[in-house]
GROMACS .gro file of C-alpha atoms in nm:
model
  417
    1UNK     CA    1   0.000   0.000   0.000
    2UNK     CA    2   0.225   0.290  -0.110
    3UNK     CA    3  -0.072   0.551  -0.200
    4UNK     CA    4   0.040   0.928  -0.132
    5UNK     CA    5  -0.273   0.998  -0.036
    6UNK     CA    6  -0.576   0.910   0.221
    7UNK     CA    7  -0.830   0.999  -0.062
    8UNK     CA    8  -0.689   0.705  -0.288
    9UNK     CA    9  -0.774   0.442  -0.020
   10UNK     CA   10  -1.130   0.600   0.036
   11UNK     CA   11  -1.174   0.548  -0.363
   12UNK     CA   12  -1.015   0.206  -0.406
   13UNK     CA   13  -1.261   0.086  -0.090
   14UNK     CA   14  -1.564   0.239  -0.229
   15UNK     CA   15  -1.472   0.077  -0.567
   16UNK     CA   16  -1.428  -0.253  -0.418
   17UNK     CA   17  -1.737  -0.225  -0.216
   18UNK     CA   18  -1.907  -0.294  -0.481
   19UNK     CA   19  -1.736  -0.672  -0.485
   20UNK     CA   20  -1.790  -0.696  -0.145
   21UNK     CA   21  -2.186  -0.644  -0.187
   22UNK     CA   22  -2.232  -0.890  -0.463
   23UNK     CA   23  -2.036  -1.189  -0.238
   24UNK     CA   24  -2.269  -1.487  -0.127
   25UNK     CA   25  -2.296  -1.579   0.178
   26UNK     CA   26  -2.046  -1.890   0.110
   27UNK     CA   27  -1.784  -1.650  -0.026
   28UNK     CA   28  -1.826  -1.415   0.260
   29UNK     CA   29  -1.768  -1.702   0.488
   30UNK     CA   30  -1.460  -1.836   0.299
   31UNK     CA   31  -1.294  -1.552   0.273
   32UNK     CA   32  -1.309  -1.512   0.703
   33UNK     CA   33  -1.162  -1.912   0.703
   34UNK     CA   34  -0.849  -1.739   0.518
   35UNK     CA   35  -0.852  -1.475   0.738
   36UNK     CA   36  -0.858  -1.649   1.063
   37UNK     CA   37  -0.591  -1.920   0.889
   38UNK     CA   38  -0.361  -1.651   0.830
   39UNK     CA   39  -0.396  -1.527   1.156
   40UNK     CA   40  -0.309  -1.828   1.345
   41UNK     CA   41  -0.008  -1.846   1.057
   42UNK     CA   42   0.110  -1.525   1.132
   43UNK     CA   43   0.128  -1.504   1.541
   44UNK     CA   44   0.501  -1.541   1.552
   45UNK     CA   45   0.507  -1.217   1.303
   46UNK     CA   46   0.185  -1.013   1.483
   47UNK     CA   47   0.287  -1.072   1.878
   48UNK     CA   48   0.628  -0.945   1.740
   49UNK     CA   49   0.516  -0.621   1.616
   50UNK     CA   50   0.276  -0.591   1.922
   51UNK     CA   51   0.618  -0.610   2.136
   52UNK     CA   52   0.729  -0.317   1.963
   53UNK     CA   53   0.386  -0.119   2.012
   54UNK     CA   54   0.438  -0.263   2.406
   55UNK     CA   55   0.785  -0.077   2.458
   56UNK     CA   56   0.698   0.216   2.296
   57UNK     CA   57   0.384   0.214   2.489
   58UNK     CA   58   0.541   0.175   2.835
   59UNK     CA   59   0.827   0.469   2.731
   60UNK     CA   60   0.557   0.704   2.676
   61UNK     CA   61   0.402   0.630   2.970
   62UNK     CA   62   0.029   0.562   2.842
   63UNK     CA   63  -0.094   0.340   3.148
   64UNK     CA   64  -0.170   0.040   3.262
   65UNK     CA   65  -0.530  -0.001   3.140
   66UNK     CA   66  -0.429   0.095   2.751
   67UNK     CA   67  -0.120  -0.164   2.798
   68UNK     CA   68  -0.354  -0.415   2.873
   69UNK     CA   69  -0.600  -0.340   2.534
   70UNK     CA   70  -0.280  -0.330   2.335
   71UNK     CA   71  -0.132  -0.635   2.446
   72UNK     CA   72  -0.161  -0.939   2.217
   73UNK     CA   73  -0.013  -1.272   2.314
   74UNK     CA   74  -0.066  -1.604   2.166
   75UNK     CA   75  -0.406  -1.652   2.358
   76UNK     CA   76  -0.535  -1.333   2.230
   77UNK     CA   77  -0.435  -1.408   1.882
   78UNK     CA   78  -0.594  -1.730   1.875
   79UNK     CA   79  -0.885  -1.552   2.031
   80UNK     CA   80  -0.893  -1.300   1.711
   81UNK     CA   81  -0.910  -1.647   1.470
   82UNK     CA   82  -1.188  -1.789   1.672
   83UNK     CA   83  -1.369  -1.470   1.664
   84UNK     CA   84  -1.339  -1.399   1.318
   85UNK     CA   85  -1.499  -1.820   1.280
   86UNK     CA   86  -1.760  -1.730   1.520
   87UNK     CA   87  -1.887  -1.437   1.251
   88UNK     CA   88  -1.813  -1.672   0.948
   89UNK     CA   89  -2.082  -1.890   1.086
   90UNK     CA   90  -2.343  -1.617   1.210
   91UNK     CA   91  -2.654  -1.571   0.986
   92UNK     CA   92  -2.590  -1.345   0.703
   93UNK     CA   93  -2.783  -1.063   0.739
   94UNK     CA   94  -2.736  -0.946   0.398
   95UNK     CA   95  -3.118  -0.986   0.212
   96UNK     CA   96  -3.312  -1.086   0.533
   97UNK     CA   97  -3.671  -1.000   0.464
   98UNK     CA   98  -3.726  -0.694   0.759
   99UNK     CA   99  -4.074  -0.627   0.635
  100UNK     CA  100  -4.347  -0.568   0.342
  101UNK     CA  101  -4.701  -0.592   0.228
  102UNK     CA  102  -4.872  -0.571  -0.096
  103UNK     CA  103  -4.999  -0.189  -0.169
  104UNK     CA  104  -5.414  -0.190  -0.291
  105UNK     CA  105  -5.301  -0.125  -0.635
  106UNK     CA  106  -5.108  -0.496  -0.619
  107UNK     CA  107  -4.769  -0.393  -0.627
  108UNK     CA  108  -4.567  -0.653  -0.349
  109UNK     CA  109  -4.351  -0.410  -0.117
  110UNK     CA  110  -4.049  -0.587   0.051
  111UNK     CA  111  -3.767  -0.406   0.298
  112UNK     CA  112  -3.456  -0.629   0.297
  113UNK     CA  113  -3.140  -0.552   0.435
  114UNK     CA  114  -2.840  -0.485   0.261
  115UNK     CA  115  -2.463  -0.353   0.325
  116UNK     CA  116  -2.329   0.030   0.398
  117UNK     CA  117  -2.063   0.004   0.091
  118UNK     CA  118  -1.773   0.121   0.274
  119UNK     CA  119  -1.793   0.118   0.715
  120UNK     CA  120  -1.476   0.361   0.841
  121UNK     CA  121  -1.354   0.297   1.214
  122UNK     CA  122  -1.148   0.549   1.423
  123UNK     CA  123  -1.064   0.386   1.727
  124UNK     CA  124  -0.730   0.380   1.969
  125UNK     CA  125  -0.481   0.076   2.104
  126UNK     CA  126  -0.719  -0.189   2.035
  127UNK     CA  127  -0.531  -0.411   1.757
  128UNK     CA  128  -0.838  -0.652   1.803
  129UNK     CA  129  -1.092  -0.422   1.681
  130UNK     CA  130  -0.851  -0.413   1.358
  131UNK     CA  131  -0.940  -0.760   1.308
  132UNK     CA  132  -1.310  -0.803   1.487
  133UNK     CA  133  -1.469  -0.447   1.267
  134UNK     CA  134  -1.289  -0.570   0.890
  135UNK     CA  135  -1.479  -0.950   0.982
  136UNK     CA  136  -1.804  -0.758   1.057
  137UNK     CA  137  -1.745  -0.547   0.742
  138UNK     CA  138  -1.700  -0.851   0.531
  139UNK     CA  139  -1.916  -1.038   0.671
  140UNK     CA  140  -2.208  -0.793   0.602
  141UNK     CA  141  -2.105  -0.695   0.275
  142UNK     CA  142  -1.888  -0.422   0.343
  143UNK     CA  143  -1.561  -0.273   0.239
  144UNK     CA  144  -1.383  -0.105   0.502
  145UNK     CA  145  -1.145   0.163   0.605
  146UNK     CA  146  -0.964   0.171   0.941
  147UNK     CA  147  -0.764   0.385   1.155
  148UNK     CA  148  -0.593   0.239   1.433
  149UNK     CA  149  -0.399   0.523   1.658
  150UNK     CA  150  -0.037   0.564   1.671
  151UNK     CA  151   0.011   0.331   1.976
  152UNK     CA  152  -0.101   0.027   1.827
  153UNK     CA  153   0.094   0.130   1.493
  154UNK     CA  154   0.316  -0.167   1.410
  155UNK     CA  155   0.068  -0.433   1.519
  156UNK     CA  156  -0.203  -0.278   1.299
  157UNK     CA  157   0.026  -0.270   1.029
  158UNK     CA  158   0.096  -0.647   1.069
  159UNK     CA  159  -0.277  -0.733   1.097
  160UNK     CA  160  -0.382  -0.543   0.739
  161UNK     CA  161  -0.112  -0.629   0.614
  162UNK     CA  162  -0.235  -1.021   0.671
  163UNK     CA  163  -0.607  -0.997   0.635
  164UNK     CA  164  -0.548  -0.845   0.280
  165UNK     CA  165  -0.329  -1.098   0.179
  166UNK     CA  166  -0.578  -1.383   0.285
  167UNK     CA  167  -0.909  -1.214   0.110
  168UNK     CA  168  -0.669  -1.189  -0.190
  169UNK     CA  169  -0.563  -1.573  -0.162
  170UNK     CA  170  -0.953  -1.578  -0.105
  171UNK     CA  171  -1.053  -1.419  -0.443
  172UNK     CA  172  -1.151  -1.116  -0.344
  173UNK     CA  173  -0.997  -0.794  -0.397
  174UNK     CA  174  -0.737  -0.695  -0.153
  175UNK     CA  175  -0.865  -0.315  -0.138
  176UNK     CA  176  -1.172  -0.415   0.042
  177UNK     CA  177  -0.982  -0.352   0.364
  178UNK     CA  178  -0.815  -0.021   0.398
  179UNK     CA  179  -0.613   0.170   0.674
  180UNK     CA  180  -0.528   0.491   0.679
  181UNK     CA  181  -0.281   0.504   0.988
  182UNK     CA  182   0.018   0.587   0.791
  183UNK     CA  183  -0.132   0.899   0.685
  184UNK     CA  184  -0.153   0.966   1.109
  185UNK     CA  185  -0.410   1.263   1.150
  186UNK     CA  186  -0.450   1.316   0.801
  187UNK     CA  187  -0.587   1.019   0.765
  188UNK     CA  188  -0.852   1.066   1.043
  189UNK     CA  189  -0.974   1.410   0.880
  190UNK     CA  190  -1.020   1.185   0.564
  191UNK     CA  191  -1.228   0.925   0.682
  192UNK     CA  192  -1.439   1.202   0.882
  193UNK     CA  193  -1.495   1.426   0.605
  194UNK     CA  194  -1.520   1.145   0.331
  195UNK     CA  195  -1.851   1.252   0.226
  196UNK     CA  196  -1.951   0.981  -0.086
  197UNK     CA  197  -1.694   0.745   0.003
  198UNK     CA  198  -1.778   0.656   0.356
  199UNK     CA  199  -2.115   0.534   0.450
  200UNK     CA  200  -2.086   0.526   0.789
  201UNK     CA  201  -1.808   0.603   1.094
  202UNK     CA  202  -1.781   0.415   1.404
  203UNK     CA  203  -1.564   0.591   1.658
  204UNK     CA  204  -1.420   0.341   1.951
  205UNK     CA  205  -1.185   0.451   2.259
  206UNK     CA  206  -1.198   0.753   2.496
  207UNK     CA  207  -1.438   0.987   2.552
  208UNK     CA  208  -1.245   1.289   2.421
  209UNK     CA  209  -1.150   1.090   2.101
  210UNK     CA  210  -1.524   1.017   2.072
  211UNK     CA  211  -1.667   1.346   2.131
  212UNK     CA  212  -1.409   1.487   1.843
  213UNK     CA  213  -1.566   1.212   1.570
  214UNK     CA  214  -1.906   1.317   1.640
  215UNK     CA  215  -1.854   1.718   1.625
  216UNK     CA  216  -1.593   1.691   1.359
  217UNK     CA  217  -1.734   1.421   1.122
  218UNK     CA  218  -1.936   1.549   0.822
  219UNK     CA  219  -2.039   1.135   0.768
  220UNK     CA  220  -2.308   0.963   0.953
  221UNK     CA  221  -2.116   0.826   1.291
  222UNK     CA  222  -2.237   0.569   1.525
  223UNK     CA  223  -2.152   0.697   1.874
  224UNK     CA  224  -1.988   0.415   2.099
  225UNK     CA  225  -1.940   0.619   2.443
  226UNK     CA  226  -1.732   0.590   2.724
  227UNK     CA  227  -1.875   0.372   3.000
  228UNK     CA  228  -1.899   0.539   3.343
  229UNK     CA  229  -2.118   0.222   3.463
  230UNK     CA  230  -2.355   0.134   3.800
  231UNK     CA  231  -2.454  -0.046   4.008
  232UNK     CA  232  -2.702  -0.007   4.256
  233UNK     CA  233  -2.682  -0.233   4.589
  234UNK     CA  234  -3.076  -0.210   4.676
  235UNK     CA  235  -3.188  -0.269   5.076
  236UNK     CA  236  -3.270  -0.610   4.993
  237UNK     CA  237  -2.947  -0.733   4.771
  238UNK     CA  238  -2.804  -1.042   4.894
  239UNK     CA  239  -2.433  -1.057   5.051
  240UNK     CA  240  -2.332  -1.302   4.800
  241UNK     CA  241  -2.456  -1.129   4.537
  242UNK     CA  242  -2.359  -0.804   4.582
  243UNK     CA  243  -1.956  -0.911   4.682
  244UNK     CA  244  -1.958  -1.141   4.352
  245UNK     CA  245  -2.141  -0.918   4.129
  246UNK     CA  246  -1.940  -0.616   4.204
  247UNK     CA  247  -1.585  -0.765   4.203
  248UNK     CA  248  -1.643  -0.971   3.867
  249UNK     CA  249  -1.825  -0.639   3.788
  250UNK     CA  250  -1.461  -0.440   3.851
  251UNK     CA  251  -1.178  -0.713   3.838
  252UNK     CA  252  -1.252  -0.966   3.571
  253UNK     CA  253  -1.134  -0.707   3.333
  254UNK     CA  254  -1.108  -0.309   3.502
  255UNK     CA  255  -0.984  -0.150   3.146
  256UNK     CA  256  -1.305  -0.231   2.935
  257UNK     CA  257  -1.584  -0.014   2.903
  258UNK     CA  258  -1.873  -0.220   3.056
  259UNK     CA  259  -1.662  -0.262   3.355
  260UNK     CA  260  -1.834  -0.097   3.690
  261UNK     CA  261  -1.727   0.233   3.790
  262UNK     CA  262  -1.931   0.379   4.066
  263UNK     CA  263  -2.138   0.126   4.291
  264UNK     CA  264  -2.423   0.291   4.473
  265UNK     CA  265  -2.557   0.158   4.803
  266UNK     CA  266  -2.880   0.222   4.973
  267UNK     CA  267  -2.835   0.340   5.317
  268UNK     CA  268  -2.997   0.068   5.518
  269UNK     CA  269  -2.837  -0.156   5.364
  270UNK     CA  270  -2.481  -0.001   5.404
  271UNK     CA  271  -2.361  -0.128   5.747
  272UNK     CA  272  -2.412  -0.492   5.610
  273UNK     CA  273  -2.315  -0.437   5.247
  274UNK     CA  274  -1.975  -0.203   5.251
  275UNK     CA  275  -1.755  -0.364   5.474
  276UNK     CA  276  -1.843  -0.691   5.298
  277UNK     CA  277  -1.782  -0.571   4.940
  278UNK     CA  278  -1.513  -0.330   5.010
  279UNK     CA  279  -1.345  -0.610   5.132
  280UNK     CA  280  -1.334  -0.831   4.852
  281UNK     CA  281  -1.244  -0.535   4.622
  282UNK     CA  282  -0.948  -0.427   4.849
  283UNK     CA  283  -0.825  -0.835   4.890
  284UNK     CA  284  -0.844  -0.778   4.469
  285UNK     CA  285  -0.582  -0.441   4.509
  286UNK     CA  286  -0.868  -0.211   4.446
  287UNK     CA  287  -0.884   0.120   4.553
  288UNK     CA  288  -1.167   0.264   4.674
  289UNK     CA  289  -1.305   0.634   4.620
  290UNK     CA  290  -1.608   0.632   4.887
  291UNK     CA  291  -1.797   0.915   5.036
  292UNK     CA  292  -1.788   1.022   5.423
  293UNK     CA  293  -2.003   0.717   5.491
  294UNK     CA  294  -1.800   0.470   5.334
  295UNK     CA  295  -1.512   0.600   5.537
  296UNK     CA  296  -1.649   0.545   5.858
  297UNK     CA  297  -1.737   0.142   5.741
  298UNK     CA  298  -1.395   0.059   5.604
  299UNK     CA  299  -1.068   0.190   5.608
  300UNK     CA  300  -0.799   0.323   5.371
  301UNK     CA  301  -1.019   0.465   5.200
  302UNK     CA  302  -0.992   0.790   4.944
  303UNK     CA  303  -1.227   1.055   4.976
  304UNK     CA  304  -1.465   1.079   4.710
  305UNK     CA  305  -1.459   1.383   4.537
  306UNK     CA  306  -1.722   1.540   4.230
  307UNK     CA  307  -1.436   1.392   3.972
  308UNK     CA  308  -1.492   1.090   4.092
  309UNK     CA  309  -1.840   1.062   4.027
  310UNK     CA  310  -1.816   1.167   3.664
  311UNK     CA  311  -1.500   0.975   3.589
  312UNK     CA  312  -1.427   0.643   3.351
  313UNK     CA  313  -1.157   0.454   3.550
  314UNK     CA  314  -1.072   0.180   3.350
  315UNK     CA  315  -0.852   0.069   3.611
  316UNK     CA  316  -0.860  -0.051   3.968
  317UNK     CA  317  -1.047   0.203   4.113
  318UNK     CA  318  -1.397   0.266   4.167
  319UNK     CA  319  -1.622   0.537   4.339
  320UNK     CA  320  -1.875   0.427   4.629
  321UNK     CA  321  -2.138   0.602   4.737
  322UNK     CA  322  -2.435   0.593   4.996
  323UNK     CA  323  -2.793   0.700   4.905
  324UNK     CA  324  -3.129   0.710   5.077
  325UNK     CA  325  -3.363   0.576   4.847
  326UNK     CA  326  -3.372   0.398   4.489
  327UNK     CA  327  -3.538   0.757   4.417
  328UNK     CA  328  -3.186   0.939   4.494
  329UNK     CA  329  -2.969   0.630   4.305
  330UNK     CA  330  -3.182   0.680   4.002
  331UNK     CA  331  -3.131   1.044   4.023
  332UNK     CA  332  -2.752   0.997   4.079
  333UNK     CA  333  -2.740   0.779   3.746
  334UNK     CA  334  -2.955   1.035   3.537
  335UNK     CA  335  -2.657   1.322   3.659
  336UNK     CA  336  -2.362   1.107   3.595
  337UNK     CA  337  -2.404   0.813   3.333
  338UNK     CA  338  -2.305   0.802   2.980
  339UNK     CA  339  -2.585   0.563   2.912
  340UNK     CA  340  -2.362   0.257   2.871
  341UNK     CA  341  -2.447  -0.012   3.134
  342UNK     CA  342  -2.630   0.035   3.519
  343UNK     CA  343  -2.735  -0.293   3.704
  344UNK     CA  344  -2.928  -0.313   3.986
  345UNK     CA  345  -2.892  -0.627   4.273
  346UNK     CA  346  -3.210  -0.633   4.454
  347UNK     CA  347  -3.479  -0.873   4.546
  348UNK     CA  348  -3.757  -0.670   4.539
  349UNK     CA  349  -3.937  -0.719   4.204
  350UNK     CA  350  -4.126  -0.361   4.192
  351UNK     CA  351  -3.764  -0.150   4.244
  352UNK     CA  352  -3.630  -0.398   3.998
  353UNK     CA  353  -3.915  -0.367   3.696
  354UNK     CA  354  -3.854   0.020   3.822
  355UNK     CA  355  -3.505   0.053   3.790
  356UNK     CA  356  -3.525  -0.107   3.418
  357UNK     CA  357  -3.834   0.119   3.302
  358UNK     CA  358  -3.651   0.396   3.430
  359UNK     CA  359  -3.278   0.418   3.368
  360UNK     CA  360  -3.200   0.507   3.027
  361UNK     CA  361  -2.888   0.358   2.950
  362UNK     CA  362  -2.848   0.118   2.653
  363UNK     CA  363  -2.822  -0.198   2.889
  364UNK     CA  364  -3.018  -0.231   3.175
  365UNK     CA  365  -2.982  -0.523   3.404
  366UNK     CA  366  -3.089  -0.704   3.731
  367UNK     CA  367  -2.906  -0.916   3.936
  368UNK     CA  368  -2.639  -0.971   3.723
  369UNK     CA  369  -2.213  -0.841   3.602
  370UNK     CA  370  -2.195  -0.516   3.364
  371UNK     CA  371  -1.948  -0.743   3.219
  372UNK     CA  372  -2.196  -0.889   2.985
  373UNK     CA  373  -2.258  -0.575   2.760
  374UNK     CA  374  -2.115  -0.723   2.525
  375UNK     CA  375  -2.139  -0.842   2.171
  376UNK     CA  376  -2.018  -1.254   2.214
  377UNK     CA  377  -2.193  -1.259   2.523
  378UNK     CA  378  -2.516  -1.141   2.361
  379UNK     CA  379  -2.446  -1.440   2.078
  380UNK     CA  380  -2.372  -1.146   1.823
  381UNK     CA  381  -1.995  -1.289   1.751
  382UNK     CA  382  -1.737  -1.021   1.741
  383UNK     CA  383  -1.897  -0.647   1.834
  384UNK     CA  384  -1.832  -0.368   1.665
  385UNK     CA  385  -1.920  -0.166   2.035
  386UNK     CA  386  -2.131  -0.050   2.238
  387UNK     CA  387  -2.351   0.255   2.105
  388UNK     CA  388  -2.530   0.465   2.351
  389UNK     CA  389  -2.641   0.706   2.091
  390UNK     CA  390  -3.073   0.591   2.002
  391UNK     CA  391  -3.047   0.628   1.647
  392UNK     CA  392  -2.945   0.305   1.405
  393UNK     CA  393  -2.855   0.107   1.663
  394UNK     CA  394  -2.832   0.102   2.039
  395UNK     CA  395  -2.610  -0.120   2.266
  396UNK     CA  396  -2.376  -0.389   2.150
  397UNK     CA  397  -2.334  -0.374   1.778
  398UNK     CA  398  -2.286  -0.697   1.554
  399UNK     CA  399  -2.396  -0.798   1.185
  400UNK     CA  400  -2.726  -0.626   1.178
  401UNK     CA  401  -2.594  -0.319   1.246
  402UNK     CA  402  -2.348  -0.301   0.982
  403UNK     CA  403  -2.658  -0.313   0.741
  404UNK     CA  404  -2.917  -0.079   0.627
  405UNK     CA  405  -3.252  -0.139   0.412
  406UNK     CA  406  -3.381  -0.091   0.082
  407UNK     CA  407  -3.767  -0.120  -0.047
  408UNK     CA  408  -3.784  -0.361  -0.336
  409UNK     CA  409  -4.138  -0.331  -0.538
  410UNK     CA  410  -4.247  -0.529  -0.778
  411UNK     CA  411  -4.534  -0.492  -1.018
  412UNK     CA  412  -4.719  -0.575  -1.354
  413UNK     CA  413  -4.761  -0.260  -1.496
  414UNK     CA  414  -4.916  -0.037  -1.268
  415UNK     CA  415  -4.892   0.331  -1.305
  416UNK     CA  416  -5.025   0.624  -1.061
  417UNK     CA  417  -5.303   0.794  -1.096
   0.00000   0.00000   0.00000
C-alpha cells in the first residue's frame, strides 16, 4: 500500500465495495476461514510487532489499562481467529426480509437488508478491533477503512497487512480492507470528512477521542461512548450477590468499558453491604473512592470527590457512594451516566421492573455483572461496540448493524393515478 494519499484508499474501498456487496454468503464465509488461517499463521510475526507497540507504549508512559487493550499474546491471537470463525458462521444478514405488504393497487412491497458500501472505524490501542470491525465489514457486505492510533501502529500494520493478503488468496480484492494510519491525523480528517466514500463512521476509545468524531465528522457516525457504569446495591441485595457481582463487575477485566465504575448503596443496607464488598475489592488491590459514609465502614479509604463521580476509571479504582432511596440512586445515574451499562442487585421485584423502566442507559440489568454488555456474550460474535447514541442502533453492535434497508417493489404494470 504505497498511495500518497488518504483519498486514494477512500476510492479504491468504495470501488471494491461494490465486490464486497455482490459476495454470497459462502464467499463471505470463505474468505473469514483465510482470514482467521492466516492469523493463526502469522502469530510469531503479529505478537512481534505488538512487542514493539508494548515498549513504545510503556516509554511514553500511556498506562496500565491501555497496555492491557494493546497487548496481544498467543491466547489473544488465537482468540482474534476464533472470533473472526464465530462471525463466518453467524446468519448473514445481507437480504433478510425486515418487512413488506402488498400496496391496494397490487404492487408486493419488501424491505430487505443490505450492506453500507464502505464502514470507516477510528478507534485507539485496540489491535483486536482491527481484526473483529474488517470480519463484521465482510461479513455484512462491506468494504472497510480503518484507523488504528499511533500506539497500536506496528501491530495494525501487521494485521492489514495479513487480512489483505488472505481475502486476496480468497478471491476477493485486496482493497476491500483499507487503513489509513500511515497517513496519522490526516488520515482521520479523511475518513471524517469522506462525504460519498464513507457510509458510515464508528468511533471506539476515549471519551475525548469520541466526542471529536461526532462534532468533527461530516459522515453519519455511530456513537460508541465511554462507559462510566452502575450499580445499585438495593436494601434487599443479597451478601453473596452483591460481593460477587461487584468484584467480577470491577476485576474480571477493570480496562473495558462495561466494567463498573461507581457502585451505589442504599443506606440501610450499608452497614451490612460495605464492609463486605469493600473487602473483597481491596483483597483484589482495588482502591476505593467512597464518600464520608463509606469512610467510617472501612478503612484506607480515598475521599470521594465530584471527579470521581463523573469519571471512567478503566482501572482498579472505583467510586462508592451511599444514598437514601432507589429515588436518589436513580437520580444519581440520570446526573452522571453516559448511558452505557447500570445494574441493579435487589430482590424486590417492583424497584427492579422500576429501575429497568426507568434508567436510560443502553443496557439495563438485574441481578447480574456489567461485564456482559457485550457483543459474544449477547451471541452477536465479534462487536463492533457499544452505542449509547438511540439512532441506528443502540447497545452492542454486531452484523445487523453493519446493514441498512432498501424497499424492493415489484409490479405488472401499474402506473399512478
Amino acid at each position: 500500500m504505497t498511495d500518497q494519499t488518504p483519498q486514494v484508499r477512500l476510492e479504491r474501498a468504495k470501488e471494491a465495495s461494490r465486490a464486497t456487496a455482490a459476495l454470497t454468503s459462502d464467499d463471505k464465509a470463505r474468505v473469514l476461514e483465510s482470514i482467521a488461517v492466516s492469523l493463526l499463521d502469522a502469530a510469531p510475526r503479529i505478537i512481534e510487532a505488538n512487542g514493539r507497540d508494548i515498549a513504545r507504549g510503556r516509554e511514553d508512559g500511556i498506562g496500565e489499562s491501555l497496555i492491557d487493550r494493546l497487548r496481544l499474546d498467543d491466547k489473544r491471537v488465537a482468540a482474534l481467529a476464533a472470533a473472526v470463525r464465530e462471525v463466518a458462521a453467524l446468519a448473514d444478514p445481507v437480504g433478510r426480509v425486515v418487512g413488506g405488504h402488498r400496496m391496494p393497487n397490487g404492487v408486493a412491497l419488501e424491505q430487505v437488508r443490505v450492506p453500507f458500501g464502505v464502514v470507516g472505524a477510528i478507534y485507539e490501542a485496540r489491535p483486536n478491533v482491527t481484526v473483529d470491525i474488517a470480519a463484521l465489514a465482510l461479513r455484512s457486505g462491506n468494504a472497510v477503512v480503518l484507523r488504528g492510533g499511533s500506539a497500536a501502529r506496528d501491530s495494525n500494520t501487521v494485521l492489514v497487512d495479513v487480512m489483505r493478503r488472505a481475502v486476496q488468496n480468497a478471491g476477493l480484492t485486496p482493497e476491500a480492507i483499507q487503513t489509513v494510519d500511515d497517513f496519522g491525523r490526516d488520515g482521520a480528517k479523511a475518513l471524517m470528512h469522506g462525504r460519498g466514500f464513507i457510509d458510515v463512521l464508528i468511533p471506539r476509545g476515549s471519551a475525548g477521542l469520541i466526542e471529536a468524531v461526532v462534532a468533527e465528522s461530516t459522515v453519519p457516525v455511530i456513537e460508541t461512548g465511554a462507559g462510566n457504569v452502575h450499580i445499585f446495591l438495593d436494601e434487599t441485595a443479597p451478601d453473596v450477590w452483591a460481593s460477587d457481582i461487584v468484584v467480577n463487575a470491577k476485576v474480571q477485566r477493570p480496562s473495558v468499558c462495561n466494567a463498573v465504575e461507581t457502585v451505589l448503596v442504599h443506606r440501610q443496607a450499608a452497614p451490612r453491604l460495605i464492609p463486605l464488598v469493600a473487602s473483597a475489592l481491596q483483597s483484589e488491590g482495588v482502591a476505593i473512592h467512597g464518600d464520608d459514609m463509606v469512610a467510617g465502614l472501612v478503612s484506607n479509604v480515598i475521599p470521594a470527590v465530584e471527579e470521581d463521580w463523573e469519571t471512567e476509571y478503566l482501572s482498579l479504582d472505583i467510586a462508592m457512594k451511599v444514598v437514601d432511596s432507589l429515588e436518589e440512586a436513580l437520580d444519581h445515574i440520570r446526573r452522571y451516566s453516559t448511558g452505557h451499562t447500570e445494574s441493579i442487585i435487589t430482590t424486590d421485584s417492583r424497584n427492579a421492573e422500576r429501575f429497568l423502566a426507568e434508567v436510560d442507559s443502553a443496557v439495563v440489568m438485574v441481578n447480574t455483572s456489567t461485564r456482559f454488555t457485550d457483543g459474544g456474550e449477547f451471541g452477536f460474535g465479534a462487536e463492533v461496540g457499544i452505542s449509547t447514541q438511540k439512532l441506528h442502533a443502540r447497545g452492542p453492535m454486531g452484523l445487523s448493524e453493519l446493514t441498512s434497508t432498501k424497499w424492493l417493489a415489484r409490479g405488472s404494470g401499474q402506473t399512478r393515478g
